Coordinates of C-alpha atoms in Angstrom, one line a residue:
X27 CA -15.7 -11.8 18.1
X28 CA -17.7 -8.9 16.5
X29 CA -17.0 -6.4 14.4
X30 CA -18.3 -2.4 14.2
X31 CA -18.0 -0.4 10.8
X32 CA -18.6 3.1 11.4
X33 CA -18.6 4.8 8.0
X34 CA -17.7 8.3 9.2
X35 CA -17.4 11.5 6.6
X36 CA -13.5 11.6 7.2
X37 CA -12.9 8.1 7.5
X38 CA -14.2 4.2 8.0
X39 CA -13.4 2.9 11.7
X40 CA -13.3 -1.2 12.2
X41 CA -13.7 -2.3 16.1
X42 CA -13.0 -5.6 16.8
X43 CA -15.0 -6.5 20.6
X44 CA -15.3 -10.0 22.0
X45 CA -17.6 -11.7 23.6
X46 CA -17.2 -9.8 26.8
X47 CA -17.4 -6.7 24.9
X48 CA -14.0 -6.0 25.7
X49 CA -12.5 -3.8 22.4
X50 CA -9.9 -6.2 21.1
X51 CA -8.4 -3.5 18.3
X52 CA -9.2 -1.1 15.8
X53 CA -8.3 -0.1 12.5
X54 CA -9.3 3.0 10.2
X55 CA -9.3 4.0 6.7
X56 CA -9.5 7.3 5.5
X57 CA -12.3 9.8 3.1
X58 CA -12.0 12.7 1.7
X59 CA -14.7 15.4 0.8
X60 CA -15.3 16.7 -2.6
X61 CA -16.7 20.4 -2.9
X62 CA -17.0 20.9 -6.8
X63 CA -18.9 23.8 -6.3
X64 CA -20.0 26.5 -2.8
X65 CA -22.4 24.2 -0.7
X66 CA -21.8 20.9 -2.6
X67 CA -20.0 17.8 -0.2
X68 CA -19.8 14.8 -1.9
X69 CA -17.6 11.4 -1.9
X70 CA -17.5 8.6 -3.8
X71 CA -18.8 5.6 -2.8
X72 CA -16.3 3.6 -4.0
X73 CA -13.8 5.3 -1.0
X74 CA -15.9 4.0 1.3
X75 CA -15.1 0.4 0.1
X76 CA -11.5 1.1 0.0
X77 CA -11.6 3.2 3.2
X78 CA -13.2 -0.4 5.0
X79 CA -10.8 -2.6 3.2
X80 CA -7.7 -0.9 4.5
X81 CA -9.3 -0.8 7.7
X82 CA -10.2 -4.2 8.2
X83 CA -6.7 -5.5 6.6
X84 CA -5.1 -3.4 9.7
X85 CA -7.6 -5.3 12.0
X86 CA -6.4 -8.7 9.9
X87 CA -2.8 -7.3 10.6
X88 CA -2.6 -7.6 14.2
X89 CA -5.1 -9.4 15.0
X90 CA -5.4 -12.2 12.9
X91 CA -6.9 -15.6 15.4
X92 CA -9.8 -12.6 16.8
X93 CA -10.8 -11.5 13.0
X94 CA -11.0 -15.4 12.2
X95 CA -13.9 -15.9 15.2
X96 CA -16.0 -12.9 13.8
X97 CA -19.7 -14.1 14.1
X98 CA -21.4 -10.8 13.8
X99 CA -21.0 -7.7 12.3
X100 CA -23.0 -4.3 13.0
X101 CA -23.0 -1.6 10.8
X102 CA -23.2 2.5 11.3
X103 CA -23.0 5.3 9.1
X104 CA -23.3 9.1 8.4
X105 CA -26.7 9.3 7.6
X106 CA -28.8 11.3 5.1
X107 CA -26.3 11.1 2.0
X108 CA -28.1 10.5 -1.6
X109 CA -26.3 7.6 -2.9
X110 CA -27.9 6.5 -6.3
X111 CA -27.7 3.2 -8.4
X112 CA -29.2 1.9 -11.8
X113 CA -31.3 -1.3 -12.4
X114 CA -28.0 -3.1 -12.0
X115 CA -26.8 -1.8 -8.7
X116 CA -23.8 0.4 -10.8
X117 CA -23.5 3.8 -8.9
X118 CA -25.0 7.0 -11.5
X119 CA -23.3 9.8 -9.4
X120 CA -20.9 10.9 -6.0
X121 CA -23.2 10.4 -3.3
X122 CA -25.0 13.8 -1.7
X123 CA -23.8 14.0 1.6
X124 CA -25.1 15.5 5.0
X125 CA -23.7 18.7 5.2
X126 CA -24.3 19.3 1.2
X127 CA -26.9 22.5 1.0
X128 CA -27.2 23.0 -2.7
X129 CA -31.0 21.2 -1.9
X130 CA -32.3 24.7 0.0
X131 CA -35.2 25.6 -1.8
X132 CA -36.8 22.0 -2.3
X133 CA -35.8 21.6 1.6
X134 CA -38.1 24.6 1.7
X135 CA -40.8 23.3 -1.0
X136 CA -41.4 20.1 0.6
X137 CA -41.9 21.4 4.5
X138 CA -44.3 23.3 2.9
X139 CA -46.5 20.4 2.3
X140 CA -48.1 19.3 5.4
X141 CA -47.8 15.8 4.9
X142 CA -44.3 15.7 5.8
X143 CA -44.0 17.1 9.2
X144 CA -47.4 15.2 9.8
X145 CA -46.0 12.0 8.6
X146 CA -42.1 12.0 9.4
X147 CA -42.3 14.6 12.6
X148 CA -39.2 16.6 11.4
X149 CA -39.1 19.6 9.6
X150 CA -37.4 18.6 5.9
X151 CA -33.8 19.9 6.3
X152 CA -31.7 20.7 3.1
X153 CA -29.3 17.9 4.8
X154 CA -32.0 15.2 4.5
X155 CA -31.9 12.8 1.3
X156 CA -35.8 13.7 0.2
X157 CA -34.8 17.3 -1.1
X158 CA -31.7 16.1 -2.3
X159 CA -33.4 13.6 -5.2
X160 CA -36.0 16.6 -5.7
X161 CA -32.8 18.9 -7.1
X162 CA -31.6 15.5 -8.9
X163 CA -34.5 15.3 -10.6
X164 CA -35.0 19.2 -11.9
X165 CA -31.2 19.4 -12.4
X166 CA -29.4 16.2 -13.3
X167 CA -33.2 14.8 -15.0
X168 CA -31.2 12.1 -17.4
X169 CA -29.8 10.4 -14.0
X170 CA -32.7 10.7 -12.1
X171 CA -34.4 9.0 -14.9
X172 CA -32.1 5.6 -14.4
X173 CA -32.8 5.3 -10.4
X174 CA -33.6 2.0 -9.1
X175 CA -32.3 2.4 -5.5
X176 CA -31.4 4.9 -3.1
X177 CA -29.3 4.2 -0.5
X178 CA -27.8 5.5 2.8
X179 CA -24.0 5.5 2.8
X180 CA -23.9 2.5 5.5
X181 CA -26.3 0.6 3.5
X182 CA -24.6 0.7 0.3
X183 CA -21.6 -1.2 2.4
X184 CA -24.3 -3.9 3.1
X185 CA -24.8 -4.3 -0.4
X186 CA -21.4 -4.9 -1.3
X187 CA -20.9 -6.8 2.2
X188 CA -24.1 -9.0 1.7
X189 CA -25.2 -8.3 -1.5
X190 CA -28.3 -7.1 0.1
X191 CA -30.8 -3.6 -0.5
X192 CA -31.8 -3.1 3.4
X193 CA -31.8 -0.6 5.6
X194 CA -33.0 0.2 9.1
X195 CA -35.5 2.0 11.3
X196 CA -32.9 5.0 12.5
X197 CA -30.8 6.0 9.4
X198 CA -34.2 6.0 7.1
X199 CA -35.9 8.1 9.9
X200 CA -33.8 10.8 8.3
X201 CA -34.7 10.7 4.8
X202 CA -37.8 12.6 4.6
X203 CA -39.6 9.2 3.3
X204 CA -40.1 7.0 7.1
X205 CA -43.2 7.4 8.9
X206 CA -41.6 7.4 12.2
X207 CA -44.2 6.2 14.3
X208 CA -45.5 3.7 12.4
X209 CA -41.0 2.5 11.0
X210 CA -42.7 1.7 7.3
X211 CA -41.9 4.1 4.3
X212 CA -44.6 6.0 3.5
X213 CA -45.9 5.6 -0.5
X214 CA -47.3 9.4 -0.2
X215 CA -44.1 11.3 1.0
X216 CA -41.8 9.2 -2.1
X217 CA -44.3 9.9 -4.5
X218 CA -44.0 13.7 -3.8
X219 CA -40.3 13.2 -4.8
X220 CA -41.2 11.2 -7.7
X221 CA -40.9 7.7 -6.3
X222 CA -41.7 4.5 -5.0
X223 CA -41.6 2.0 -2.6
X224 CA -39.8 0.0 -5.5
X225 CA -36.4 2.6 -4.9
X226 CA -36.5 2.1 -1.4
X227 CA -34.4 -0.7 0.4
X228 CA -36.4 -4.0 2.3
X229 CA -36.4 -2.3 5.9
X230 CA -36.0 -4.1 9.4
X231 CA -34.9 -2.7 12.9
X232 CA -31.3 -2.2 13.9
X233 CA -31.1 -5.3 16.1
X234 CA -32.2 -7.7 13.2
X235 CA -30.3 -9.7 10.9
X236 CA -30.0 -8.2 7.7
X237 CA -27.9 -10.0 5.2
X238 CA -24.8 -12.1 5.8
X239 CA -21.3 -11.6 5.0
X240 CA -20.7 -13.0 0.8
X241 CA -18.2 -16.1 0.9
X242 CA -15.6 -14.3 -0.7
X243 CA -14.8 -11.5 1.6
X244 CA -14.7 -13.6 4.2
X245 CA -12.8 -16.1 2.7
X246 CA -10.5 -12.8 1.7
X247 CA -10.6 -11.6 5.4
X248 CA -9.8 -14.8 7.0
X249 CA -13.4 -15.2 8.5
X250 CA -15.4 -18.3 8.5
X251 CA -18.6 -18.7 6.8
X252 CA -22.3 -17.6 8.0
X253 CA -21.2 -14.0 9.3
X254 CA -24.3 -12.0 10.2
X255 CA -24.9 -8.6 9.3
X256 CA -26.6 -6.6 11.8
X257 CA -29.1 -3.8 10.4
X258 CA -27.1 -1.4 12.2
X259 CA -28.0 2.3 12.6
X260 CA -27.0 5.9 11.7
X261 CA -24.3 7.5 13.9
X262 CA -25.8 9.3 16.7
X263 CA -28.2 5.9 17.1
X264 CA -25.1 3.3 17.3
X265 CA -23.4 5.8 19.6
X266 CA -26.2 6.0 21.7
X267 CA -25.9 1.8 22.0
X268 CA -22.4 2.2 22.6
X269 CA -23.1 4.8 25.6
X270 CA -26.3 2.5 26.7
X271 CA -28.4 5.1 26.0
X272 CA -31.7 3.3 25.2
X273 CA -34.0 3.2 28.1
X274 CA -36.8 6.0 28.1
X275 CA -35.4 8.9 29.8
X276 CA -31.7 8.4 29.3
X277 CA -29.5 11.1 27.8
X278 CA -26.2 12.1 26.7
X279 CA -24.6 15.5 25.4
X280 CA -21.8 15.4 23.1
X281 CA -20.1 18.3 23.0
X282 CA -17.5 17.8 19.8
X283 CA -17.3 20.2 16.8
X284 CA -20.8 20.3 16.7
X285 CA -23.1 19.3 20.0
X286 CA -25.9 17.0 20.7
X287 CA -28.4 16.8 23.1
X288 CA -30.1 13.2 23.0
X289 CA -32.5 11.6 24.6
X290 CA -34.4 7.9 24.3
X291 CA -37.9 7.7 24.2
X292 CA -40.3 4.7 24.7
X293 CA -42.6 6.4 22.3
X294 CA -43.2 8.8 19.5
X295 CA -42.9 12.2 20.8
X296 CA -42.7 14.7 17.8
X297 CA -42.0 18.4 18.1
X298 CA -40.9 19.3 14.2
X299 CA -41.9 23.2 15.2
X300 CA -38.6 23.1 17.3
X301 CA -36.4 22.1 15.1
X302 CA -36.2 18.8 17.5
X303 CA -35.0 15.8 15.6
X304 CA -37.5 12.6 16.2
X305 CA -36.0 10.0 14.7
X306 CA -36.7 5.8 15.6
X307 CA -34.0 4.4 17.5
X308 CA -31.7 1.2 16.8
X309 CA -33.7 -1.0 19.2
X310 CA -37.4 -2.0 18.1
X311 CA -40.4 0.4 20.0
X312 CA -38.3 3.2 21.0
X313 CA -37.5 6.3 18.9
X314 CA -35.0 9.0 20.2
X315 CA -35.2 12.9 20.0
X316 CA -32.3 15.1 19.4
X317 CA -31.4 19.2 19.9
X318 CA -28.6 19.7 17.3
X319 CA -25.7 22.5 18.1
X320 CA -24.0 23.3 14.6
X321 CA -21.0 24.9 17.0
X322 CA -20.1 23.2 19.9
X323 CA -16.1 23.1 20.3
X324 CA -15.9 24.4 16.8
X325 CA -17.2 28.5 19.0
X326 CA -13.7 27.6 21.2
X327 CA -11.6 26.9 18.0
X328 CA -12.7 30.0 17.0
X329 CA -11.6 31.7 19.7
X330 CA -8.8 30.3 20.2
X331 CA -7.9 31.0 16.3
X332 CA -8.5 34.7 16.6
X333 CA -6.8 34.8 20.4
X334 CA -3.5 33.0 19.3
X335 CA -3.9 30.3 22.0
X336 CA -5.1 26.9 21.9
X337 CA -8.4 25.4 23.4
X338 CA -6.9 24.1 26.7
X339 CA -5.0 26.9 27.1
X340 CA -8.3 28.8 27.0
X341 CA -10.0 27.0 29.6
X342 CA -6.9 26.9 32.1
X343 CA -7.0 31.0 31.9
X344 CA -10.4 30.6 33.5
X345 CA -9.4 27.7 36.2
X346 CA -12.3 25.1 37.3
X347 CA -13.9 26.7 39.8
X348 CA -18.1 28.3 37.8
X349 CA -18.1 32.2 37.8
X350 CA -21.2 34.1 37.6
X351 CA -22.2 35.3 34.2
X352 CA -20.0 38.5 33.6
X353 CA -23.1 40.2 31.5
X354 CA -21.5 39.1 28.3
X355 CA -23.2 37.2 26.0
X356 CA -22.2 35.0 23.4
X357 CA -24.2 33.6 20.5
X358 CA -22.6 30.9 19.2
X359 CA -24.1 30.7 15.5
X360 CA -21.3 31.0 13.5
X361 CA -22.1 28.8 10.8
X362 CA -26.1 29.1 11.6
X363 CA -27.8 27.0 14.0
X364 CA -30.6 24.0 14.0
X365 CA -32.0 23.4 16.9
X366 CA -34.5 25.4 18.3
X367 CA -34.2 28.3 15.3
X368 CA -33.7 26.3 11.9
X369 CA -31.9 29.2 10.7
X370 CA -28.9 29.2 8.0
X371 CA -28.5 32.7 7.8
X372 CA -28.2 33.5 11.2
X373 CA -24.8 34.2 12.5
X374 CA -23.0 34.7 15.9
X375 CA -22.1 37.8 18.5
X376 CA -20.9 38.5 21.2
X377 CA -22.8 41.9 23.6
X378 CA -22.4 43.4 26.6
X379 CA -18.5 44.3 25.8
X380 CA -16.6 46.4 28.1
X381 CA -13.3 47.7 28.7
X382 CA -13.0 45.4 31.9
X383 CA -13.5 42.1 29.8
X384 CA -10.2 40.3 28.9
X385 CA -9.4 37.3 27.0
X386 CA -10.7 34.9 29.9
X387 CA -14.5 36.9 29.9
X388 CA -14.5 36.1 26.3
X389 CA -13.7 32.2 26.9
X390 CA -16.1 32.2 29.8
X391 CA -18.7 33.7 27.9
X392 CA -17.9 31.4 24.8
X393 CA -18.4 28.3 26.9
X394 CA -21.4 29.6 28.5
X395 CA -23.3 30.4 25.3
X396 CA -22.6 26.9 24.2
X397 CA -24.5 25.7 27.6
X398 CA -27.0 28.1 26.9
X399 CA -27.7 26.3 23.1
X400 CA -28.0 23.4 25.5
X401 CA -30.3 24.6 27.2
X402 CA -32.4 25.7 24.3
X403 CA -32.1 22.0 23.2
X404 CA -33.4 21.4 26.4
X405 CA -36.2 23.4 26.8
X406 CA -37.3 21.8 23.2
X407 CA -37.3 18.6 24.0
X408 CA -39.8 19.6 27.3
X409 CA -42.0 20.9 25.0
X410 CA -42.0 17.8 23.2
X411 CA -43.1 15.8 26.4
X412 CA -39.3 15.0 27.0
X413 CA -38.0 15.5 30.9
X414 CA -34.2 15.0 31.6
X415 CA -33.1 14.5 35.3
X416 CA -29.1 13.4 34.4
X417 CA -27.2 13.8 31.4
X418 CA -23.4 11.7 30.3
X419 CA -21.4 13.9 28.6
X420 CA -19.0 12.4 25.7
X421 CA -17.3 14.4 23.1
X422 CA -13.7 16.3 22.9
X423 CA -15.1 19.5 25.2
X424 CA -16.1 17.0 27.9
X425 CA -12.4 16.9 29.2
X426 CA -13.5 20.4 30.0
X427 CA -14.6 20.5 34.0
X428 CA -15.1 23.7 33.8
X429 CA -17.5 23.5 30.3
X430 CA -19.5 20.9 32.6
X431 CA -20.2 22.6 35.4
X432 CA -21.4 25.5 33.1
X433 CA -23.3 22.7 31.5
X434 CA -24.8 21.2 34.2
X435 CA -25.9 24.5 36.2
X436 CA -27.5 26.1 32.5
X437 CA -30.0 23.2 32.2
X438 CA -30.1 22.0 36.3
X439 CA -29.5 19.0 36.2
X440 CA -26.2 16.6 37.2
X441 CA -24.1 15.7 34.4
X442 CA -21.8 12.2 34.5
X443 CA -18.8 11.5 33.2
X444 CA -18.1 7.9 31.9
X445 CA -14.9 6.0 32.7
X446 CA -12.0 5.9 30.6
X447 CA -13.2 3.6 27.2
X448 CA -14.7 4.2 23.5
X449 CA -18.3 4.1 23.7
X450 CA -18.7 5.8 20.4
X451 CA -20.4 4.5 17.1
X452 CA -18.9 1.7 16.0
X453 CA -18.5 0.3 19.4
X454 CA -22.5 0.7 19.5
X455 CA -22.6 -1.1 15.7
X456 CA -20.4 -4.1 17.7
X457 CA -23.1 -4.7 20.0
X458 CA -25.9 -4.4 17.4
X459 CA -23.7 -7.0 15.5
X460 CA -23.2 -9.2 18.7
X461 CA -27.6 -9.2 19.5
X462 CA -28.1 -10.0 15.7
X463 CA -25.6 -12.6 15.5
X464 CA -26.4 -14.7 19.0
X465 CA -30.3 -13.0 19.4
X466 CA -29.2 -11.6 22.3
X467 CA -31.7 -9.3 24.6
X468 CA -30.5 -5.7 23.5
X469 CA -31.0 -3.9 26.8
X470 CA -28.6 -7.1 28.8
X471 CA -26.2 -6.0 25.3
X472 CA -26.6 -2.2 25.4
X473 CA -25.6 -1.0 29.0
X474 CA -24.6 2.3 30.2
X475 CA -20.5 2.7 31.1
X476 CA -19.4 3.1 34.8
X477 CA -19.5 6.8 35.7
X478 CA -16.3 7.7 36.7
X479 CA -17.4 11.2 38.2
X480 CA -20.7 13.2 38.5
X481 CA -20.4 17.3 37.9
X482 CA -23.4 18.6 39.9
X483 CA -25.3 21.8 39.1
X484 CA -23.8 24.7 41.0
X485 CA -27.0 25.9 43.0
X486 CA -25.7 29.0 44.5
X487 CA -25.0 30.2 40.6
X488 CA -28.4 29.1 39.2
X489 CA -30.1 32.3 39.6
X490 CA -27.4 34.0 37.8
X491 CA -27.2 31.5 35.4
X492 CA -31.2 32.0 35.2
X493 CA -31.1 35.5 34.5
X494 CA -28.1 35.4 31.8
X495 CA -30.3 32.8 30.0
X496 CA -33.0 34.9 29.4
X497 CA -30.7 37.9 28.2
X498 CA -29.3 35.0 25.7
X499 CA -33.3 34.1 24.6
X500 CA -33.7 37.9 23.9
X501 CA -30.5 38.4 21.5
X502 CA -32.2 35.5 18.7
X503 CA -35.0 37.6 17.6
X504 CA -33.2 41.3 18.3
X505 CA -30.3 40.2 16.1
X506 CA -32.3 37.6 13.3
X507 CA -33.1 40.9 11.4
X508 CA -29.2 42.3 10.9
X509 CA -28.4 39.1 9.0

């Protein structure tokens, strides 16, 4: 057996898989988000411990003989958070998370230096941990001043799992600190934040072994001795190893409250002026590049909240069957957008209203503007030396046949959709537990699901779809000035 921890910002997931890769069980724990003040997210990391406890005691529950044979266990985690011990691994403050913005304007200061985009190939986001110890450090000096490690939220579960400071290649690609091509931290990057190497966890790739489970949990858990920690990987990595996502060329788009476009690379392939993300990947030599949608289903929930009807009920108004672009547009930037713009301000719109446009031209318009943000993923990661012929398509909006036909005709290429089964993080932290534990060959581990369906592109609607795109390109610069 082998276990998956996905430490997710609403809650810890445990998935039991055997041998076969068959999922066995799950169990979950649950987080909550603290907002002290406008554009703070924080948690504390001692919920993530109880958060994994509860879940692994449901796991222990009903399954008790599988959590016994555990050999291996893979780890994944929201990455970027700021979580900060002292000299003796006691935690000084809540940990920073992701979608905390308070670090803006050291985001700002350090893309301003060269030396990061050159070295990391990303532009330095406020989300990123590197800006977040910069505002530590000029606001909260007296805590900056006791920092002996910085963590990732997954890797602080190692060291209370293992008792071990290591992280991996794909969660520290998004720190602001990793030189990506070369996976090593870079001693130039830290020291602009007022580091060291000596703060950073011992690094290895997401396949390795990296620590083993202490005696006493899994003495506690009912697990036998020896358990192997797998270096694991940040979220979008482990659920690209649960899709199979890992050979050069392969892609997925996940269209959930916020949307991804990612692809897997067999080499470096930076493009920071994009807003691209080029992070390394969970497997050693390959690195993965990702477009990043801040509202995916979350520009349908909005609909649907102003419209008094709910999501599905949306989509049926419009049936299955791809329309032409009605000549409305619909920016869907209502909390900003990443990826190709790296804009916070910016914010969304519909044009091209008319008296003839009902509630089912808004929808259809809603859900093509979505595809269109794919599209601009799309177009970034070509200009990064990245070509897509096929894309799987996971994520809440996927049940959406209509949403992936749009998809599939706005960036021309065929779109599959897996059979039934969870292919999501901590399924992909399993398998990274499973090669770690029996040094399996990750690309025999990490294979793609059966495709249940293929949605090809609607040809006879790509010129339309064509011409609406480029009305959509226009509206980004016209409107960028209004904010």
């Amino acid at each position: 057996m082998y276990l998956g921890l996905d430490l997710g910002t609403s809650g810890v997931k445990a998935l039991l898989m055997d041998a076969d890769q068959k999922i066995i069980g799950s169990g979950h724990g649950s987080l909550d988000v603290s907002r002290p003040h406008h554009g703070w997210s924080e948690q504390d990391p001692a919920d993530w411990i109880r958060a994994t406890e509860e879940a692994i005691s449901e796991l222990k529950a009903t399954h008790p003989g599988e959590i016994a044979a555990v050999r291996g266990i893979g780890l994944s985690g929201q990455m970027h958070g700021a979580t900060l011990l002292d000299a003796s691994g006691t935690v000084l403050r809540p940990c920073i998370l992701w979608n905390d913005t308070r670090s803006f304007a050291e985001a700002a200061a350090l893309d301003a230096d060269p030396r990061f985009r050159e070295i990391t190939g990303n532009i330095v986001f406020p989300g990123f941990t590197a800006p977040k110890l910069a505002w530590v450090k000029a606001n909260e000096p007296d805590i900056f001043a006791k920092v002996a490690k910085v963590l990732l939220p997954k890797d602080y579960l190692r060291l209370w799992l293992a008792g071990e400071y290591i992280s991996e290649m794909s969660d520290s690609a998004g720190t602001s600190w990793l030189d990506v091509a070369a996976r090593r931290w870079s001693p130039e990057l830290l020291a602009a934040t007022g580091l060291g190497i000596e703060h950073m966890p011992s690094l290895v790739e997401g396949t390795d072994k990296a620590g083993t489970l202490r005696g006493e949990l899994a003495s506690k858990w009912g697990m036998g001795q020896g358990v192997v920690i797998a270096g694991g990987a940040g979220d979008n990595a482990a659920s690209a190893c649960g899709m199979g996502t890992v050979q050069p060329g392969a892609a997925f788009v996940s269209l959930g409250t916020s949307g991804v476009l990612f692809a897997a690379n067999g080499a470096y392939l930076p493009n920071p002026e994009s807003a691209v993300h080029t992070f390394c990947h969970a497997l050693p030599n390959a690195w993965h590049q990702m477009g990043v949608i801040l509202s995916a289903t979350d520009s349908l929930n909005w609909l649907s909240n102003i419209s008094g009807k709910d999501a599905a009920e949306l989509t049926r108004e419009i049936g299955d069957e791809l329309r032409a672009p009605s000549g409305v547009t619909f920016l869907p930037y209502l909390s900003g957008e990443r990826t190709p713009h790296n804009d916070a301000a910016i914010r969304g719109a519909f044009t091209g209203l008319a008296h003839e446009i009902d509630r089912a031209g808004l929808t259809q318009a809603v859900l093509e503007g979505v595809a269109f943000a794919f599209r601009d993923s799309l177009e970034a990661l070509a200009s990064a030396g990245t070509t897509l012929t096929r894309v799987t398509a996971i994520g809440g909006g996927s049940r959406s046949r209509y949403w992936l036909k749009s998809i599939a005709t706005a960036l021309g290429v065929p779109v599959d959709i897996p059979a039934d089964g969870d292919f999501g993080a901590a399924f992909g932290a399993a398998r990274l537990g499973l090669i770690a534990a029996e040094g399996a060959d990750p690309h025999q581990v990490c294979t793609p699901p059966a495709t249940a369906e293929t949605i090809e592109p609607v040809a006879a609607l790509a010129g339309a779809y064509d011409e609406a795109y480029q009305r959509y390109r226009k509206l980004y610069p016209a409107i960028r000035g209004t904010m």
